mmCIF file of C-alpha atoms in Angstrom:
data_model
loop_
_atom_site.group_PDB
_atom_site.id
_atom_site.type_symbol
_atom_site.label_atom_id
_atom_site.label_comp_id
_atom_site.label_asym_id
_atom_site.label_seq_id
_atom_site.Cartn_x
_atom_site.Cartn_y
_atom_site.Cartn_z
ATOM 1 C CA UNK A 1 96.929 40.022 0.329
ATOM 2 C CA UNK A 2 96.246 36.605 -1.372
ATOM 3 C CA UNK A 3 93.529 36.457 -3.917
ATOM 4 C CA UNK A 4 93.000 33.081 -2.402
ATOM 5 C CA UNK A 5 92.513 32.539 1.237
ATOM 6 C CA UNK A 6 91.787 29.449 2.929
ATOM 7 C CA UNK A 7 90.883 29.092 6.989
ATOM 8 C CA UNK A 8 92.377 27.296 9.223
ATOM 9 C CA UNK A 9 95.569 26.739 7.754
ATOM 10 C CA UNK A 10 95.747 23.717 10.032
ATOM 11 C CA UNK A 11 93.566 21.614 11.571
ATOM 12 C CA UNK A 12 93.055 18.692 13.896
ATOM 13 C CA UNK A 13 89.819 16.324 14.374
ATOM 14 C CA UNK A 14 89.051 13.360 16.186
ATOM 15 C CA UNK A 15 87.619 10.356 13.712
ATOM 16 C CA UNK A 16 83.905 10.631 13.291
ATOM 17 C CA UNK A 17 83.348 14.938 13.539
ATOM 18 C CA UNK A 18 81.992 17.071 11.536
ATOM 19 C CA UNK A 19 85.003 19.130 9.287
ATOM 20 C CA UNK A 20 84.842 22.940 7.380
ATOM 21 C CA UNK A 21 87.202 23.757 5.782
ATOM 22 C CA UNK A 22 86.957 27.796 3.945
ATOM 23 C CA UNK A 23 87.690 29.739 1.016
ATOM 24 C CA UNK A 24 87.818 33.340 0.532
ATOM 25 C CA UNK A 25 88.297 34.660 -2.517
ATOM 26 C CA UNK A 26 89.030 38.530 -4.025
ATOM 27 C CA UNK A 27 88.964 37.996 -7.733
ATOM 28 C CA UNK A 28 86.543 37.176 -10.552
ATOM 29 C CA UNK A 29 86.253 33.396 -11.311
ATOM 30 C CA UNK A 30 84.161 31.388 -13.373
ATOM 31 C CA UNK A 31 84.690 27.914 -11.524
ATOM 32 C CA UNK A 32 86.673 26.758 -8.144
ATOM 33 C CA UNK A 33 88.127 23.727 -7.176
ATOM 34 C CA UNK A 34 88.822 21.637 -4.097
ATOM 35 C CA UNK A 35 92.013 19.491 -4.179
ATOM 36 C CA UNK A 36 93.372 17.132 -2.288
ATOM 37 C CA UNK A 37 96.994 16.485 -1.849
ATOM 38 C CA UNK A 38 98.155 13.427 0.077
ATOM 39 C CA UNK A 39 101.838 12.935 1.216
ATOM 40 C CA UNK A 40 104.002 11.986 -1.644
ATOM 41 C CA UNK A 41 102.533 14.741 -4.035
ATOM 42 C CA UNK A 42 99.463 13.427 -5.759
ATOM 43 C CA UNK A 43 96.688 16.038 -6.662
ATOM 44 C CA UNK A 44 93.417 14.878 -7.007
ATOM 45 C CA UNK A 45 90.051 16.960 -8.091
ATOM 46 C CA UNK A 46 87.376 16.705 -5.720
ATOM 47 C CA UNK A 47 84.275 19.252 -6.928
ATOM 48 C CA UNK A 48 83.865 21.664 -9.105
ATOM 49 C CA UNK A 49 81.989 24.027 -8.236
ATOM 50 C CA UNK A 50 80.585 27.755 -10.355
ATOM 51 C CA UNK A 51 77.079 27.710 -8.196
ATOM 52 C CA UNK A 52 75.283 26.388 -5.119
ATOM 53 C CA UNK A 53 76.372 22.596 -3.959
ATOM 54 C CA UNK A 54 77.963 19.780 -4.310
ATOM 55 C CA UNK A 55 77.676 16.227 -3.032
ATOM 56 C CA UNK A 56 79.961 13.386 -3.266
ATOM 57 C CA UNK A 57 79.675 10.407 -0.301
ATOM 58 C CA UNK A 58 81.124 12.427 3.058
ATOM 59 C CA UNK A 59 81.600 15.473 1.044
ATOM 60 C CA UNK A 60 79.812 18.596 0.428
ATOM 61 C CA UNK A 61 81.227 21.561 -0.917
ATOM 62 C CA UNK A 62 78.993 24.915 -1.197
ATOM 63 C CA UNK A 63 79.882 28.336 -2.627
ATOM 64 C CA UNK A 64 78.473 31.477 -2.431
ATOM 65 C CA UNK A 65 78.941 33.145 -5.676
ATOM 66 C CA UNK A 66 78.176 37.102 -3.827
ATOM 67 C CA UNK A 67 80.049 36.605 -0.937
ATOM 68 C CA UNK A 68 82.951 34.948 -2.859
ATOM 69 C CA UNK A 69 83.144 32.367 -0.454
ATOM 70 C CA UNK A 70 83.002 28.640 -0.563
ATOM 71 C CA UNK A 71 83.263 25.742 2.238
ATOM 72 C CA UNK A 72 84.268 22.079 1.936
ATOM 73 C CA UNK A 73 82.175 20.091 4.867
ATOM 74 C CA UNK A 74 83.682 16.410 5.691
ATOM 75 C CA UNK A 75 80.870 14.508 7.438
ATOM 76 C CA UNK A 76 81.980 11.292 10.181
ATOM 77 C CA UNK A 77 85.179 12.266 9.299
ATOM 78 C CA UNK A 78 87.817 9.160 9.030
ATOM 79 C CA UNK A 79 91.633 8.843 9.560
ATOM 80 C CA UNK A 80 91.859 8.446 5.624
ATOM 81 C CA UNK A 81 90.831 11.780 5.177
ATOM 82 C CA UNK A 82 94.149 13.165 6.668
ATOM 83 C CA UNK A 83 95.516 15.617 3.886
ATOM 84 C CA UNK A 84 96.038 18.637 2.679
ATOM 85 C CA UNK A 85 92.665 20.250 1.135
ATOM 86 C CA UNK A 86 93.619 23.356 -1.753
ATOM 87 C CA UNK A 87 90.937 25.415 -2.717
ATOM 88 C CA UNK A 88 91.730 26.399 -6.397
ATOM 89 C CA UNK A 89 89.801 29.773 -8.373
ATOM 90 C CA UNK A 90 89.366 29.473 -12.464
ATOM 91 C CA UNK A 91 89.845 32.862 -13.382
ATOM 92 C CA UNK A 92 91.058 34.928 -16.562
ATOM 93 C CA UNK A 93 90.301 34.190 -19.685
ATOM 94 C CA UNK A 94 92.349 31.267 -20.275
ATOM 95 C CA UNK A 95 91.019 30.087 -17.634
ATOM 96 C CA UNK A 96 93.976 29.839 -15.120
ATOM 97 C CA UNK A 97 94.215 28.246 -11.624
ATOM 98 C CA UNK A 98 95.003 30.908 -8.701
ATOM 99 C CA UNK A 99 95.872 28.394 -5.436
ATOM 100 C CA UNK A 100 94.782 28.977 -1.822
ATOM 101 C CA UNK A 101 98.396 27.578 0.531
ATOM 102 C CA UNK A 102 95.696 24.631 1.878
ATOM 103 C CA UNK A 103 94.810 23.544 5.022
ATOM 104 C CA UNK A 104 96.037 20.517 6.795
ATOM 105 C CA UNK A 105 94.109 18.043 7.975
ATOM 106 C CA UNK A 106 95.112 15.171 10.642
ATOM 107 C CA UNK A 107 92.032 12.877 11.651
ATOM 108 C CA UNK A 108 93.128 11.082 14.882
ATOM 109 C CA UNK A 109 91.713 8.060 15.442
ATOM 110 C CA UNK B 1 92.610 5.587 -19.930
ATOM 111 C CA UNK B 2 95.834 6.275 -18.513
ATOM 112 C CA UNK B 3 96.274 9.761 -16.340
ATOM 113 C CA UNK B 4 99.228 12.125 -16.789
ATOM 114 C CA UNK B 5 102.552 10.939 -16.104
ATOM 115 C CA UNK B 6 105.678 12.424 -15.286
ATOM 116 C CA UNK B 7 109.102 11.935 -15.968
ATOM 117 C CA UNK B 8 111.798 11.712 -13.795
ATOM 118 C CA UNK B 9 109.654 11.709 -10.420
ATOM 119 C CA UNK B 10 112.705 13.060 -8.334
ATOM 120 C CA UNK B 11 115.545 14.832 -9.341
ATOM 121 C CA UNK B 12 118.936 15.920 -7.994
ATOM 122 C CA UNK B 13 120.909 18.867 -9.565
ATOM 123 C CA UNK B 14 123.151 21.017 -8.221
ATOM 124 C CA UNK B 15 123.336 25.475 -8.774
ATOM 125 C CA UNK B 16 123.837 26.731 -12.463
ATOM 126 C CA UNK B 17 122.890 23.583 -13.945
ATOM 127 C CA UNK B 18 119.787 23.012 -15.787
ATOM 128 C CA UNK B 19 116.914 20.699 -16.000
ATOM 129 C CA UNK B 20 113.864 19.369 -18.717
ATOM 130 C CA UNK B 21 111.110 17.966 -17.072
ATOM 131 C CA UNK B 22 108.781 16.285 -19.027
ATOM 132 C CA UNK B 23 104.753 15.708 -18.900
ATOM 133 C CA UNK B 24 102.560 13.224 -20.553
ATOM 134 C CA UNK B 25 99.047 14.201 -20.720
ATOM 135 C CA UNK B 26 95.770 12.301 -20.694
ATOM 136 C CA UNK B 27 94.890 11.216 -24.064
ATOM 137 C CA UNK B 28 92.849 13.413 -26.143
ATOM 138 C CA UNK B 29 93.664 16.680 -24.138
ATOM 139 C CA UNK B 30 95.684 19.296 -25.814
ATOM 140 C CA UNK B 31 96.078 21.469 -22.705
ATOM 141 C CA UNK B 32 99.088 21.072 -20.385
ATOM 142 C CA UNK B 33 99.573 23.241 -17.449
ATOM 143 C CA UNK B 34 102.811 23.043 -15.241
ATOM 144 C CA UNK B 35 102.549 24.291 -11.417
ATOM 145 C CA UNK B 36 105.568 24.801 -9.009
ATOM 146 C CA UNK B 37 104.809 23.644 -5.505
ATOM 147 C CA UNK B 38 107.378 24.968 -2.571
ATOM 148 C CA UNK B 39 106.641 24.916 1.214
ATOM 149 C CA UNK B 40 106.555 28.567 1.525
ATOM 150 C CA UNK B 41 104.701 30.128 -1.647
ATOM 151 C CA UNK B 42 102.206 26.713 -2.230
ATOM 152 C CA UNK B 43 101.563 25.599 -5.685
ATOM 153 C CA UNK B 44 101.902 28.869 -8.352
ATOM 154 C CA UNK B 45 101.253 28.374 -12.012
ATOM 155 C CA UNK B 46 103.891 28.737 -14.512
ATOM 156 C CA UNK B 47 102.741 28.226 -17.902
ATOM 157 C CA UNK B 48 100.285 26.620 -20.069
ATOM 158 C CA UNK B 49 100.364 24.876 -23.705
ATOM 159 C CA UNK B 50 97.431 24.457 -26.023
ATOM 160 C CA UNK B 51 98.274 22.813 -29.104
ATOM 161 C CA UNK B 52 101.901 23.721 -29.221
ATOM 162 C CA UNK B 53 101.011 27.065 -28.469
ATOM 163 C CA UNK B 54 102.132 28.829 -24.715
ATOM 164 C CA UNK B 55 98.917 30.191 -24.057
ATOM 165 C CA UNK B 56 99.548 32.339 -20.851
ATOM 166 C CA UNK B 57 102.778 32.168 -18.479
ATOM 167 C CA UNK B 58 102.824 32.689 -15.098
ATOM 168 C CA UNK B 59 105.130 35.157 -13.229
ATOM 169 C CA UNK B 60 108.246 33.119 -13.075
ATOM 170 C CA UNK B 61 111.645 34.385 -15.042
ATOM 171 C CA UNK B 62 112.602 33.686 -17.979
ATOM 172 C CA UNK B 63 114.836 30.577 -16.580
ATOM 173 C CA UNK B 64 112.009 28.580 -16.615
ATOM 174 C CA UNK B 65 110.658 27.701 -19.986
ATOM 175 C CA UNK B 66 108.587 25.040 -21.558
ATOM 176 C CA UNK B 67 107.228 23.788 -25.046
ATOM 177 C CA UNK B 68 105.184 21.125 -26.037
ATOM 178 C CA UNK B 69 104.867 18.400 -28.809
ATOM 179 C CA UNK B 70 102.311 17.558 -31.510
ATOM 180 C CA UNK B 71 101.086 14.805 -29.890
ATOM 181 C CA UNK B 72 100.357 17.272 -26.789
ATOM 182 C CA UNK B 73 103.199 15.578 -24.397
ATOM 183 C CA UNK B 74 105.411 18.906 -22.988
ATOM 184 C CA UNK B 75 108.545 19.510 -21.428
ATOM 185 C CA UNK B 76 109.752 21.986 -19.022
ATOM 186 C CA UNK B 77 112.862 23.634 -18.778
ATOM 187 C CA UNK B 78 114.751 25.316 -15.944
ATOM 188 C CA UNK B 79 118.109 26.617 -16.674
ATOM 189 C CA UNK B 80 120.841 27.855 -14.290
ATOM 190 C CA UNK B 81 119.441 26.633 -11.056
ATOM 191 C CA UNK B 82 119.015 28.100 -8.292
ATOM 192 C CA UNK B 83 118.616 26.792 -4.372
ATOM 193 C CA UNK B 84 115.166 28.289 -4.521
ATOM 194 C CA UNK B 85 114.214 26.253 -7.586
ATOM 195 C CA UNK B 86 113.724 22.903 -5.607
ATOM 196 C CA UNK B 87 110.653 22.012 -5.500
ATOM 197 C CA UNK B 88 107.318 19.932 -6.271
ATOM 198 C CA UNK B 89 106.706 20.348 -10.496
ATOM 199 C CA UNK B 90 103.433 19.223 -10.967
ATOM 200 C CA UNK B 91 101.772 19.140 -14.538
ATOM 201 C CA UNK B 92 98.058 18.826 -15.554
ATOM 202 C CA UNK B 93 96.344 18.475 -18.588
ATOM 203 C CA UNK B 94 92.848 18.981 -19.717
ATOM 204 C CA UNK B 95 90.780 18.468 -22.638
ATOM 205 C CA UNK B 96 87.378 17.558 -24.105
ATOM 206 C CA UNK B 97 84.389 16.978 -21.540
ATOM 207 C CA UNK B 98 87.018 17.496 -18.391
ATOM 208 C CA UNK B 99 85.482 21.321 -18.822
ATOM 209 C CA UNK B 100 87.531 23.364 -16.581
ATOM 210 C CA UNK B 101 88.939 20.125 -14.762
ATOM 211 C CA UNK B 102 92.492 19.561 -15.069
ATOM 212 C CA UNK B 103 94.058 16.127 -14.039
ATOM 213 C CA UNK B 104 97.071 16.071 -12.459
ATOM 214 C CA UNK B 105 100.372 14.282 -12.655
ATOM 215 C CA UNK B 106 102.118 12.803 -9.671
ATOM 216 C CA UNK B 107 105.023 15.299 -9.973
ATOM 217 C CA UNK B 108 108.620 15.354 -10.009
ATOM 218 C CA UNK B 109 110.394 16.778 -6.951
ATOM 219 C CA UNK B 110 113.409 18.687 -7.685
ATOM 220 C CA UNK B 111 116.067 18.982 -5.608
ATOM 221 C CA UNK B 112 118.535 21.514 -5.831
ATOM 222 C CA UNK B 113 122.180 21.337 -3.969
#
């Protein structure tokens, strides 16, 4: 089983709905991470997250320290967001990213 | 302030040969982390540096190595390639008031024939 599991691994919206992405987790961490990967590679940090919520324009991303889950919520979602969202534990002592495998996301228009 | 680069961006190489990849942190950070990215296992980490200094190493063999520099820039090394070695190497660096951030590089894909 993957320390790091993300639901759905795939997923497909029409522009303007409401998006969840989720993150499971089995191991300690003191932080996670949402990434977002666009074709061609590029990683980029979206939230950090070791408690409660996080807000930045159309996204929110929550965790729930107990359950060891956490959700990334895309509000009046937009063709642009079309990606590939990785949900990313800190955990260890050095402080060491553990990956979830993503979850695609294609916005129609 | 410039963000990480990454040197070559794509890469050809055919079995048993063997490859440095190199990284270019964010000024100021002293922490470089490589990840391998491959369509079937997602991105896995391999190893990080802290000033000059392999901190903790993923579970890769010992074909993959890395070191890096005293101005923090690293390189990664893959020797005696492998099919199953092509993939996305991603680095990303972190340092004073990024916290637990790390910025990534764009990557260099690796192709292996």
């Amino acid at each position: 089983k993957n320390e790091v599991e993300q639901s759905p691994q795939n997923l497909t919206a029409q522009e303007g709905e409401f998006i969840t992405i989720n993150c499971s987790y089995s191991v300690g961490i003191s932080a996670l991470h949402w990434l977002q990967q666009h074709p061609g590679g590029g990683i980029v940090s979206l939230f950090m997250l070791s408690s409660g919520k996080k807000k930045h324009g159309r996204l929110i991303a929550t965790i729930n320290i107990q359950e060891k889950h956490s959700s990334l919520h895309i509000t009046a979602s937009h063709p642009r967001d079309s990606a590939v969202y990785i949900c990313a534990v800190v955990s260890g002592s050095q402080g060491n990213l553990i990956f979830g495998k993503g979850t695609k996301l294609s916005v129609k228009p | 302030k410039a963000g990480v680069t990454q040197t070559p961006r794509y890469l050809i190489k055919t079995r048993g040969q063997q490859v440095t990849l190199s990284c270019s942190p964010i000024s100021g950070h002293r922490s470089v982390s490589w990840y391998q990215q491959t369509p079937g296992q997602g991105l896995q980490f391999l190893f990080e540096y802290f000033s000059e200094t392999q901190r903790n190493k993923g579970n890769f063999p010992g074909r993959f190595s890395g070191r890096q520099f005293s101005n923090s820039r690293s390189e990664m090394n893959v020797s005696t390639l492998e099919l199953g070695d092509s993939a996305l190497y991603l680095c990303a660096s972190r340092g004073p008031g990024s916290g637990d951030t790390q910025y990534f590089g764009p990557g260099t894909r690796l192709t292996v024939l």
